Short mmCIF file of C-alpha atoms in Angstrom, two decimals:
data_model
loop_
_atom_site.label_atom_id
_atom_site.label_comp_id
_atom_site.label_asym_id
_atom_site.label_seq_id
_atom_site.Cartn_x
_atom_site.Cartn_y
_atom_site.Cartn_z
CA UNK A 671 -32.64 -31.30 -55.28
CA UNK A 672 -30.82 -32.53 -58.41
CA UNK A 673 -30.61 -36.12 -57.09
CA UNK A 674 -34.35 -36.10 -56.41
CA UNK A 675 -35.03 -34.86 -59.98
CA UNK A 676 -32.80 -37.60 -61.40
CA UNK A 677 -34.70 -40.25 -59.46
CA UNK A 678 -38.08 -39.04 -60.74
CA UNK A 679 -36.71 -38.67 -64.29
CA UNK A 680 -35.43 -42.27 -64.34
CA UNK A 681 -38.74 -43.57 -63.02
CA UNK A 682 -40.68 -41.48 -65.59
CA UNK A 683 -38.53 -42.76 -68.46
CA UNK A 684 -38.95 -46.39 -67.34
CA UNK A 685 -42.72 -45.97 -67.03
CA UNK A 686 -42.89 -44.27 -70.42
CA UNK A 687 -40.86 -47.04 -72.09
CA UNK A 688 -43.03 -49.76 -70.51
CA UNK A 689 -46.22 -48.00 -71.66
CA UNK A 690 -44.78 -47.55 -75.16
CA UNK A 691 -43.93 -51.26 -75.37
CA UNK A 692 -47.46 -52.26 -74.34
CA UNK A 693 -49.08 -49.90 -76.85
CA UNK A 694 -46.73 -51.03 -79.60
CA UNK A 695 -47.44 -54.66 -78.86
CA UNK A 696 -51.21 -54.10 -78.94
CA UNK A 697 -51.67 -51.69 -81.80
CA UNK A 698 -48.57 -51.86 -83.98
CA UNK A 699 -48.09 -55.40 -85.15
CA UNK A 700 -46.17 -54.39 -88.23
CA UNK A 701 -43.28 -52.68 -86.30
CA UNK A 702 -39.92 -54.31 -86.67
CA UNK A 703 -38.26 -56.59 -84.14
CA UNK A 704 -35.32 -54.22 -83.95
CA UNK A 705 -37.46 -51.43 -82.57
CA UNK A 706 -38.87 -53.79 -79.98
CA UNK A 707 -35.34 -54.63 -78.96
CA UNK A 708 -34.41 -50.96 -78.72
CA UNK A 709 -37.42 -50.24 -76.55
CA UNK A 710 -36.61 -53.19 -74.27
CA UNK A 711 -32.98 -52.04 -73.94
CA UNK A 712 -34.14 -48.55 -73.04
CA UNK A 713 -36.58 -49.96 -70.52
CA UNK A 714 -33.90 -52.20 -68.99
CA UNK A 715 -31.47 -49.28 -68.84
CA UNK A 716 -34.02 -47.10 -67.08
CA UNK A 717 -34.78 -49.86 -64.59
CA UNK A 718 -31.04 -50.43 -64.03
CA UNK A 719 -30.52 -46.72 -63.43
CA UNK A 720 -33.40 -46.75 -60.98
CA UNK A 721 -31.83 -49.72 -59.18
CA UNK A 722 -28.44 -48.01 -58.93
CA UNK A 723 -30.07 -44.84 -57.64
CA UNK A 724 -32.04 -46.88 -55.13
CA UNK A 725 -28.90 -48.60 -53.85
CA UNK A 726 -27.13 -45.24 -53.65
CA UNK A 727 -30.07 -43.73 -51.81
CA UNK A 728 -30.12 -46.62 -49.36
CA UNK A 729 -26.44 -46.14 -48.72
CA UNK A 730 -26.90 -42.42 -48.13
CA UNK A 731 -29.83 -43.10 -45.81
CA UNK A 732 -27.69 -45.59 -43.89
CA UNK A 733 -24.83 -43.08 -43.62
CA UNK A 734 -27.18 -40.33 -42.54
CA UNK A 735 -28.75 -42.64 -40.00
CA UNK A 736 -25.32 -43.57 -38.65
CA UNK A 737 -24.27 -39.91 -38.49
CA UNK A 738 -27.54 -39.02 -36.82
CA UNK A 739 -27.00 -41.72 -34.20
CA UNK A 740 -23.41 -40.60 -33.64
CA UNK A 741 -24.48 -36.97 -33.35
CA UNK A 742 -27.24 -37.96 -30.98
CA UNK A 743 -24.77 -39.88 -28.81
CA UNK A 744 -22.26 -37.02 -28.98
CA UNK A 745 -24.97 -34.55 -28.02
CA UNK A 746 -25.99 -36.73 -25.10
CA UNK A 747 -22.36 -36.92 -23.93
CA UNK A 748 -21.93 -33.17 -24.34
CA UNK A 749 -25.07 -32.54 -22.33
CA UNK A 750 -23.83 -34.96 -19.69
CA UNK A 751 -20.39 -33.30 -19.54
CA UNK A 752 -21.93 -29.83 -19.55
CA UNK A 753 -24.14 -30.75 -16.61
CA UNK A 754 -21.12 -32.25 -14.83
CA UNK A 755 -19.03 -29.16 -15.60
CA UNK A 756 -21.79 -26.86 -14.37
CA UNK A 757 -22.11 -28.90 -11.19
CA UNK A 758 -18.32 -28.95 -10.65
CA UNK A 759 -18.10 -25.23 -11.39
CA UNK A 760 -20.89 -24.50 -8.94
CA UNK A 761 -19.21 -26.63 -6.26
CA UNK A 762 -15.81 -25.06 -6.95
CA UNK A 763 -17.37 -21.61 -6.87
CA UNK A 764 -18.95 -22.34 -3.50
CA UNK A 765 -15.67 -23.70 -2.11
CA UNK A 766 -13.71 -20.80 -3.59
CA UNK A 767 -16.19 -18.32 -2.18
CA UNK A 768 -16.01 -19.94 1.26
CA UNK A 769 -12.20 -19.76 1.22
CA UNK A 770 -12.16 -16.32 -0.36
CA UNK A 771 -14.64 -14.87 2.11
CA UNK A 772 -13.09 -16.37 5.23
CA UNK A 773 -9.31 -16.26 4.87
CA UNK A 774 -7.88 -13.38 6.94
CA UNK A 775 -6.55 -11.57 3.87
CA UNK A 776 -7.70 -8.30 2.33
CA UNK A 777 -8.13 -9.29 -1.33
CA UNK A 778 -9.19 -7.00 -4.18
CA UNK A 779 -8.76 -6.58 -7.93
CA UNK A 780 -8.38 -3.23 -9.70
CA UNK A 781 -8.16 -2.35 -13.38
CA UNK A 782 -5.50 0.03 -14.66
CA UNK A 783 -7.78 2.97 -13.85
CA UNK A 784 -7.61 1.83 -10.20
CA UNK A 785 -11.31 0.99 -10.29
CA UNK A 786 -12.27 -1.90 -8.01
CA UNK A 787 -13.69 -4.85 -9.96
CA UNK A 788 -13.65 -7.40 -7.17
CA UNK A 789 -13.16 -7.56 -3.40
CA UNK A 790 -13.76 -10.08 -0.64
CA UNK A 791 -15.68 -9.77 2.62
CA UNK A 792 -12.59 -9.06 4.70
CA UNK A 793 -11.62 -6.21 2.38
CA UNK A 794 -14.92 -4.36 2.81
CA UNK A 795 -14.98 -5.05 6.55
CA UNK A 796 -11.61 -3.32 6.88
CA UNK A 797 -13.15 -0.15 5.42
CA UNK A 798 -16.50 -0.64 7.15
CA UNK A 799 -18.35 -0.35 3.83
CA UNK A 800 -21.01 -2.29 1.95
CA UNK A 801 -20.30 -4.07 -1.33
CA UNK A 802 -22.06 -1.46 -3.48
CA UNK A 803 -19.93 1.25 -1.88
CA UNK A 804 -16.78 -0.39 -3.29
CA UNK A 805 -17.79 -2.25 -6.48
CA UNK A 806 -16.89 -0.27 -9.60
CA UNK A 807 -15.55 2.67 -7.62
CA UNK A 808 -12.13 4.25 -7.88
CA UNK A 809 -9.65 3.48 -5.11
CA UNK A 810 -9.51 7.13 -4.06
CA UNK A 811 -13.30 7.20 -3.64
CA UNK A 812 -13.40 4.74 -0.74
CA UNK A 813 -9.83 4.28 0.56
CA UNK A 814 -7.92 6.74 2.72
CA UNK A 815 -4.43 8.01 1.93
CA UNK A 816 -2.91 5.63 4.48
CA UNK A 817 -4.12 2.60 2.49
CA UNK A 818 -3.70 3.94 -1.04
CA UNK A 819 -0.31 5.64 -0.63
CA UNK A 820 1.63 2.43 -1.23
CA UNK A 821 -0.35 1.63 -4.39
CA UNK A 822 0.24 5.15 -5.72
CA UNK A 823 3.96 4.88 -4.96
CA UNK A 824 4.35 1.54 -6.77
CA UNK A 825 1.74 2.02 -9.51
CA UNK A 826 4.24 2.56 -12.35
CA UNK A 827 6.16 -0.55 -11.29
CA UNK A 828 2.92 -2.56 -11.19
CA UNK A 829 1.98 -1.41 -14.71
CA UNK A 830 5.41 -2.52 -15.91
CA UNK A 831 4.56 -6.04 -14.71
CA UNK A 832 6.54 -6.09 -11.49
CA UNK A 833 5.19 -7.90 -8.42
CA UNK A 834 5.55 -5.77 -5.30
CA UNK A 835 6.17 -7.03 -1.74
CA UNK A 836 6.14 -4.63 1.16
CA UNK A 837 5.60 -4.62 4.91
CA UNK A 838 4.03 -1.74 6.77
CA UNK A 839 1.53 -0.75 9.41
CA UNK A 840 -2.04 0.25 8.51
CA UNK A 841 -4.61 1.75 10.81
CA UNK A 842 -8.16 0.44 10.97
CA UNK A 843 -11.20 2.71 10.78
CA UNK A 844 -11.04 2.90 14.58
CA UNK A 845 -7.44 4.08 14.51
CA UNK A 846 -5.75 0.88 15.70
CA UNK A 847 -2.49 -0.05 13.94
CA UNK A 848 -1.85 -3.49 12.44
CA UNK A 849 1.16 -4.95 10.65
CA UNK A 850 0.52 -6.17 7.10
CA UNK A 851 2.51 -7.82 4.35
CA UNK A 852 1.32 -6.15 1.15
CA UNK A 853 1.49 -7.79 -2.26
CA UNK A 854 0.56 -6.19 -5.58
CA UNK A 855 0.32 -8.77 -8.37
CA UNK A 856 -0.08 -7.59 -12.01
CA UNK A 857 -2.73 -9.22 -14.23
CA UNK A 858 -1.63 -9.50 -17.85
CA UNK A 859 -3.52 -10.27 -21.05
CA UNK A 860 -2.43 -12.76 -23.72
CA UNK A 861 -0.10 -10.16 -25.23
CA UNK A 862 1.68 -9.54 -21.93
CA UNK A 863 0.14 -6.12 -21.30
CA UNK A 864 -0.90 -5.30 -17.74
CA UNK A 865 -4.68 -4.85 -17.61
CA UNK A 866 -5.12 -4.77 -13.85
CA UNK A 867 -3.66 -5.91 -10.56
CA UNK A 868 -4.53 -7.83 -7.41
CA UNK A 869 -3.91 -6.45 -3.93
CA UNK A 870 -3.32 -8.82 -1.02
CA UNK A 871 -2.86 -7.50 2.50
CA UNK A 872 -1.94 -10.31 4.88
CA UNK A 873 -1.77 -9.69 8.64
CA UNK A 874 1.62 -10.66 10.04
CA UNK A 875 0.69 -13.20 12.71
CA UNK A 876 2.35 -15.86 14.85
CA UNK A 877 1.01 -18.66 16.95
CA UNK A 878 1.96 -16.85 20.12
CA UNK A 879 0.38 -14.04 22.09
CA UNK A 880 -2.14 -12.85 19.55
CA UNK A 881 -3.92 -9.66 20.47
CA UNK A 882 -7.31 -8.87 18.98
CA UNK A 883 -8.83 -5.45 18.68
CA UNK A 884 -11.99 -4.95 20.70
CA UNK A 885 -14.92 -4.97 18.28
CA UNK A 886 -18.61 -5.72 18.58
CA UNK A 887 -18.56 -8.13 15.65
CA UNK A 888 -16.68 -11.24 16.77
CA UNK A 889 -16.11 -12.34 13.18
CA UNK A 890 -13.65 -9.50 12.74
CA UNK A 891 -11.05 -11.18 14.96
CA UNK A 892 -9.71 -13.25 12.08
CA UNK A 893 -8.54 -10.06 10.42
CA UNK A 894 -7.55 -7.98 13.39
CA UNK A 895 -5.50 -10.59 15.22
CA UNK A 896 -1.81 -9.95 14.70
CA UNK A 897 1.30 -10.96 16.51
CA UNK A 898 3.60 -9.19 18.90
CA UNK A 899 6.58 -9.46 16.60
CA UNK A 900 7.15 -8.33 13.05
CA UNK A 901 7.71 -10.66 10.12
CA UNK A 902 11.48 -10.91 10.61
CA UNK A 903 10.88 -13.42 13.41
CA UNK A 904 7.87 -15.28 12.02
CA UNK A 905 7.92 -18.95 12.95
CA UNK A 906 4.50 -20.11 11.85
CA UNK A 907 4.88 -23.77 10.98
CA UNK A 908 2.26 -23.95 8.24
CA UNK A 909 4.19 -24.67 5.03
CA UNK A 910 1.25 -23.66 2.87
CA UNK A 911 1.88 -20.05 3.78
CA UNK A 912 5.24 -20.17 2.02
CA UNK A 913 5.20 -18.84 -1.51
CA UNK A 914 8.22 -20.90 -2.58
CA UNK A 915 9.31 -24.52 -2.56
CA UNK A 916 11.68 -26.25 -0.17
CA UNK A 917 14.08 -26.83 -3.07
CA UNK A 918 14.13 -23.11 -3.81
CA UNK A 919 14.92 -22.33 -0.15
CA UNK A 920 17.80 -24.82 -0.06
CA UNK A 921 19.19 -23.47 -3.33
CA UNK A 922 18.96 -19.88 -2.07
CA UNK A 923 20.86 -20.72 1.13
CA UNK A 924 23.56 -22.60 -0.77
CA UNK A 925 23.90 -19.82 -3.35
CA UNK A 926 23.53 -16.96 -0.88
CA UNK A 927 20.60 -15.40 -2.74
CA UNK A 928 19.73 -13.00 0.06
CA UNK A 929 20.07 -9.28 0.64
CA UNK A 930 20.75 -7.60 3.96
CA UNK A 931 18.60 -4.67 5.02
CA UNK A 932 18.74 -2.64 8.18
CA UNK A 933 16.41 -0.45 10.22
CA UNK A 934 17.55 2.42 12.39
CA UNK A 935 17.13 2.35 16.18
CA UNK A 936 17.45 5.88 17.53
CA UNK A 937 18.17 7.05 21.09
CA UNK A 938 15.35 9.07 22.63
CA UNK A 939 17.83 10.89 24.85
CA UNK A 940 20.70 11.67 22.50
CA UNK A 941 22.60 13.54 25.22
CA UNK A 942 23.17 10.54 27.49
CA UNK A 943 22.91 7.54 25.15
CA UNK A 944 25.13 6.22 22.37
CA UNK A 945 23.67 7.27 19.00
CA UNK A 946 22.08 5.15 16.35
CA UNK A 947 21.86 1.37 16.34
CA UNK A 948 20.64 -0.83 13.49
CA UNK A 949 18.66 -4.06 13.33
CA UNK A 950 19.69 -6.37 10.51
CA UNK A 951 16.82 -7.64 8.37
CA UNK A 952 16.82 -9.97 5.37
CA UNK A 953 15.20 -10.23 1.96
CA UNK A 954 15.31 -13.11 -0.51
CA UNK A 955 15.87 -12.73 -4.24
CA UNK A 956 13.17 -13.96 -6.59
CA UNK A 957 12.36 -13.73 -10.29
CA UNK A 958 12.33 -10.45 -12.21
CA UNK A 959 14.74 -8.86 -9.72
CA UNK A 960 12.08 -8.66 -7.02
CA UNK A 961 12.87 -9.08 -3.33
CA UNK A 962 10.73 -11.34 -1.18
CA UNK A 963 9.86 -10.12 2.33
CA UNK A 964 10.80 -12.38 5.26
CA UNK A 965 7.20 -13.30 6.00
CA UNK A 966 7.09 -15.10 2.63
CA UNK A 967 10.02 -17.46 3.20
CA UNK A 968 11.14 -17.55 6.86
CA UNK A 969 8.27 -19.81 8.01
CA UNK A 970 9.36 -22.48 5.51
CA UNK A 971 13.04 -22.02 6.40
CA UNK A 972 12.11 -22.54 10.03
CA UNK A 973 10.07 -25.65 9.27
CA UNK A 974 12.93 -27.14 7.24
CA UNK A 975 15.26 -26.59 10.23
CA UNK A 976 17.52 -24.41 8.09
CA UNK A 977 17.48 -21.31 10.30
CA UNK A 978 20.94 -22.06 11.80
CA UNK A 979 22.41 -22.06 8.29
CA UNK A 980 20.62 -18.84 7.38
CA UNK A 981 21.65 -17.17 10.65
CA UNK A 982 25.26 -18.13 9.91
CA UNK A 983 24.97 -16.60 6.44
CA UNK A 984 23.65 -13.34 7.93
CA UNK A 985 26.28 -13.21 10.70
CA UNK A 986 29.11 -13.95 8.28
CA UNK A 987 28.09 -11.19 5.87
CA UNK A 988 27.48 -8.64 8.62
CA UNK A 989 30.93 -9.34 10.11
CA UNK A 990 32.52 -8.98 6.66
CA UNK A 991 30.67 -5.69 6.15
CA UNK A 992 31.80 -4.40 9.56
CA UNK A 993 35.39 -5.46 8.92
CA UNK A 994 35.38 -3.17 5.90
CA UNK A 995 33.36 -0.31 7.36
CA UNK A 996 33.92 -0.48 11.15
CA UNK A 997 36.04 2.68 11.15
CA UNK A 998 33.12 4.72 9.82
CA UNK A 999 30.31 2.79 11.50
CA UNK A 1000 30.81 2.09 15.17
CA UNK A 1001 27.09 1.61 15.73
CA UNK A 1002 25.68 -1.58 17.21
CA UNK A 1003 24.22 -4.00 14.67
CA UNK A 1004 21.56 -6.39 15.99
CA UNK A 1005 21.15 -9.85 14.46
CA UNK A 1006 18.08 -11.99 15.05
CA UNK A 1007 18.70 -15.50 16.38
CA UNK A 1008 16.15 -18.23 15.64
CA UNK A 1009 15.04 -20.88 18.12
CA UNK A 1010 17.05 -23.66 16.46
CA UNK A 1011 20.14 -21.45 16.33
CA UNK A 1012 19.74 -20.70 20.03
CA UNK A 1013 20.03 -24.44 20.69
CA UNK A 1014 23.02 -24.88 18.35
CA UNK A 1015 26.20 -24.90 20.46
CA UNK A 1016 28.44 -24.67 17.39
CA UNK A 1017 26.96 -21.28 16.46
CA UNK A 1018 28.83 -19.64 19.35
CA UNK A 1019 32.11 -21.12 18.12
CA UNK A 1020 31.27 -19.86 14.63
CA UNK A 1021 30.76 -16.29 15.92
CA UNK A 1022 33.95 -16.43 17.98
CA UNK A 1023 35.95 -17.55 14.95
CA UNK A 1024 34.50 -14.78 12.75
CA UNK A 1025 35.22 -12.07 15.33
CA UNK A 1026 38.80 -13.23 15.86
CA UNK A 1027 39.57 -13.43 12.15
CA UNK A 1028 37.92 -10.12 11.27
CA UNK A 1029 39.30 -8.30 14.35
CA UNK A 1030 36.15 -6.20 14.69
CA UNK A 1031 35.10 -4.99 18.17
CA UNK A 1032 32.80 -7.66 19.56
CA UNK A 1033 30.51 -5.07 21.12
CA UNK A 1034 29.43 -3.95 17.66
CA UNK A 1035 27.39 -7.15 17.47
CA UNK A 1036 24.14 -7.65 19.35
CA UNK A 1037 22.10 -10.86 19.16
CA UNK A 1038 18.31 -10.69 19.50
CA UNK A 1039 16.41 -13.65 20.92
CA UNK A 1040 12.66 -14.02 21.34
CA UNK A 1041 11.32 -14.12 24.87
CA UNK A 1042 9.13 -17.13 24.06
CA UNK A 1043 12.11 -18.98 22.54
CA UNK A 1044 14.17 -18.27 25.66
CA UNK A 1045 11.40 -19.49 27.95
CA UNK A 1046 10.83 -22.65 25.90
CA UNK A 1047 14.58 -23.41 25.82
CA UNK A 1048 15.74 -21.89 29.10
CA UNK A 1049 18.92 -23.97 29.57
CA UNK A 1050 20.04 -23.29 26.00
CA UNK A 1051 19.17 -19.60 26.37
CA UNK A 1052 21.19 -19.30 29.58
CA UNK A 1053 24.18 -20.99 27.95
CA UNK A 1054 23.88 -18.91 24.76
CA UNK A 1055 23.61 -15.52 26.49
CA UNK A 1056 26.46 -16.33 28.87
CA UNK A 1057 28.88 -17.47 26.16
CA UNK A 1058 27.96 -14.70 23.71
CA UNK A 1059 28.51 -12.06 26.38
CA UNK A 1060 31.87 -13.65 27.25
CA UNK A 1061 32.88 -12.93 23.66
CA UNK A 1062 32.07 -9.26 24.29
CA UNK A 1063 28.86 -9.21 22.25
CA UNK A 1064 25.52 -7.84 23.43
CA UNK A 1065 22.12 -9.48 23.95
CA UNK A 1066 18.61 -8.17 23.29
CA UNK A 1067 15.46 -9.90 24.52
CA UNK A 1068 12.58 -9.28 22.08
CA UNK A 1069 8.83 -9.30 22.51
CA UNK A 1070 8.82 -8.52 26.24
CA UNK A 1071 5.27 -8.15 27.57
CA UNK A 1072 5.61 -8.03 31.38
CA UNK A 1073 4.17 -11.10 33.00
CA UNK A 1074 5.41 -13.31 35.84
CA UNK A 1075 7.35 -15.61 33.53
CA UNK A 1076 8.95 -12.63 31.76
CA UNK A 1077 10.21 -11.15 35.00
CA UNK A 1078 11.50 -14.53 36.19
CA UNK A 1079 13.36 -14.89 32.89
CA UNK A 1080 15.26 -11.65 33.53
CA UNK A 1081 16.53 -13.14 36.78
CA UNK A 1082 18.00 -16.13 34.96
CA UNK A 1083 19.64 -14.65 31.88
CA UNK A 1084 21.83 -11.59 31.47
CA UNK A 1085 20.81 -9.18 28.73
CA UNK A 1086 21.69 -5.65 27.65
CA UNK A 1087 18.52 -4.52 25.89
CA UNK A 1088 14.84 -5.23 26.34
CA UNK A 1089 12.58 -4.79 23.31
CA UNK A 1090 9.01 -4.02 24.31
CA UNK A 1091 6.28 -5.94 22.51
CA UNK A 1092 5.45 -3.92 19.38
CA UNK A 1093 1.69 -4.28 19.70
CA UNK A 1094 1.80 -2.72 23.16
CA UNK A 1095 3.82 0.17 21.74
CA UNK A 1096 1.43 0.63 18.80
CA UNK A 1097 -1.63 0.75 21.03
CA UNK A 1098 -0.24 2.76 23.94
CA UNK A 1099 -1.59 6.08 22.65
CA UNK A 1100 -5.04 4.53 22.19
CA UNK A 1101 -5.32 2.16 25.15
CA UNK A 1102 -4.54 3.31 28.69
CA UNK A 1103 -3.79 -0.28 29.79
CA UNK A 1104 -1.04 -0.56 27.19
CA UNK A 1105 0.43 2.76 28.30
CA UNK A 1106 0.54 1.52 31.91
CA UNK A 1107 2.19 -1.69 30.73
CA UNK A 1108 4.96 0.23 28.94
CA UNK A 1109 5.57 2.23 32.12
CA UNK A 1110 5.76 -0.97 34.18
CA UNK A 1111 8.20 -2.56 31.73
CA UNK A 1112 10.42 0.51 32.00
CA UNK A 1113 10.45 0.18 35.81
CA UNK A 1114 11.29 -3.53 35.62
CA UNK A 1115 14.13 -2.90 33.16
CA UNK A 1116 15.48 -0.14 35.41
CA UNK A 1117 15.63 -2.58 38.34
CA UNK A 1118 17.79 -4.94 36.26
CA UNK A 1119 19.91 -2.12 34.79
CA UNK A 1120 18.67 -2.96 31.27
CA UNK A 1121 18.12 -0.43 28.52
CA UNK A 1122 14.75 -0.47 26.76
CA UNK A 1123 13.84 -0.36 23.07
CA UNK A 1124 10.32 0.34 21.80
CA UNK A 1125 9.66 -1.24 18.41
CA UNK A 1126 6.94 -0.55 15.82
CA UNK A 1127 6.92 3.15 16.60
CA UNK A 1128 4.72 4.87 14.05
CA UNK A 1129 4.30 8.56 14.89
CA UNK A 1130 5.60 11.56 16.81
CA UNK A 1131 2.94 11.23 19.50
CA UNK A 1132 4.21 7.76 20.37
CA UNK A 1133 7.81 8.99 20.39
CA UNK A 1134 6.85 11.84 22.73
CA UNK A 1135 5.10 9.47 25.14
CA UNK A 1136 8.03 7.06 25.12
CA UNK A 1137 10.42 9.90 25.85
CA UNK A 1138 8.24 11.01 28.79
CA UNK A 1139 8.23 7.48 30.21
CA UNK A 1140 12.01 7.23 29.91
CA UNK A 1141 12.32 4.55 27.22
CA UNK A 1142 15.87 4.60 25.90
CA UNK A 1143 15.52 3.72 22.19
CA UNK A 1144 12.81 3.64 19.51
CA UNK A 1145 12.48 1.77 16.24
CA UNK A 1146 9.77 1.63 13.59
CA UNK A 1147 8.43 2.91 10.30
CA UNK A 1148 7.66 6.24 11.94
CA UNK A 1149 11.41 6.71 12.36
CA UNK A 1150 12.84 5.07 9.27
CA UNK A 1151 11.85 2.34 6.84
CA UNK A 1152 14.20 -0.61 6.31
CA UNK A 1153 16.81 0.04 3.63
CA UNK A 1154 19.69 -1.94 2.09
CA UNK A 1155 22.68 -2.27 4.41
CA UNK A 1156 25.04 -1.08 1.69
CA UNK A 1157 23.13 2.21 1.50
CA UNK A 1158 24.75 3.17 4.81
CA UNK A 1159 28.09 3.41 3.05
CA UNK A 1160 26.87 6.30 0.92
CA UNK A 1161 25.53 8.21 3.92
CA UNK A 1162 28.00 10.73 5.25
CA UNK A 1163 28.66 10.59 8.95
CA UNK A 1164 27.57 13.80 10.66
CA UNK A 1165 29.44 15.22 13.62
CA UNK A 1166 29.92 12.94 16.61
CA UNK A 1167 31.62 9.59 16.23
CA UNK A 1168 29.38 6.86 17.60
CA UNK A 1169 30.62 4.91 20.57
CA UNK A 1170 29.73 1.26 21.18
CA UNK A 1171 27.71 0.54 24.28
CA UNK A 1172 29.45 -0.86 27.34
CA UNK A 1173 27.82 -4.09 28.50
CA UNK A 1174 25.89 -4.34 31.73
CA UNK A 1175 27.87 -6.33 34.25
#
């Protein structure tokens, strides 16, 4: 505004001075030459000021024009990038939605009030509900106690920022049990305060013998298919399922960053059978003092061909533990043997050396091998079972499901225990065919003088049925959850001293 006034003022002064000079020249002949000079100087000064202002104005116009062009180009680029970003976001959203809605994982997000703010298709299918029956609702309003009990139990730990890993069996709306790896992942704001948490329920599945629940909707099979063996023996070869890197696995094995857990195996006829046995399980240490379940790292260990090293670590630490506590614990401890370990001839020498140096009774150790691994590596399995039994140790065959190949396998290898496929055990109180199969397996085992173990036992009804059939042992969350091996030391022995099992000849 001021610059505009100055421009008009300079022009007005110049015009006034020019007019004054003309009038003076025409009507005032007697005026002095000095005054004419003064008027001409003033006129020249006004014109000079106008010229300077004009040049300055031209410069400002040029700068404004340049800035306008730059802003126009910047705006065009921003529009172009915004359109590209919107397109990329839309494409990423579609891809993310496709993945999110089709992966066989129950995924949901809850705020700290346990109100559901997001869920995927698989999550609502598990509950048999529509989206509006879950969105914005409290967990207790749509989930049963079976599903929400774990969240309630770990809620304080989640709020403190701890990531939770857990394995357990959940029942679908039709009452069928499925094994899941549960993960509760805290969501923190910029200040580090927990403002919500994600829940991921991943079915424990293998490539072998998947069993799908009978449903009308065929799309449900991606969720309901689970394996016949729990996560301790997962051998899925997809490295993307692993939550850790290969370098982390190698470091953990070298540094021994693992913890031994155990799960009780009880006799169903305590009068005629040796008391409790234990299966050795494993957890891996991770950040913030959390423990990673086997389903999160064993697949990658298996793919890296490091299972023989890990099995040696487990066997070595179990033998050391028994050497210290064998007088109080004469129970049988079962160790899982991976496929690559089964084919490793030096592993037998390793076990022999550990037993001789520790001087523990060999029949306190039982080695579990998968039926499918034994069938795929029959010669190695025959050699392994023969040599291990010569040491005085015991053998368990896991995942037995009663088919022609399974029965033929029992004729070729000597074993002491037969673990019935856990899915058959879970479903036997719901499906008559599974009940008949358990009965047939018991008869087959009796013919070979082999004792039977039912795994994944979840309730008293299943235990009662197993006892009626004549199954010897039972194991599962319905009996006892896995606990740290060292916790056994603090448990006082009650009454009868346990006696190791005598091998079948």
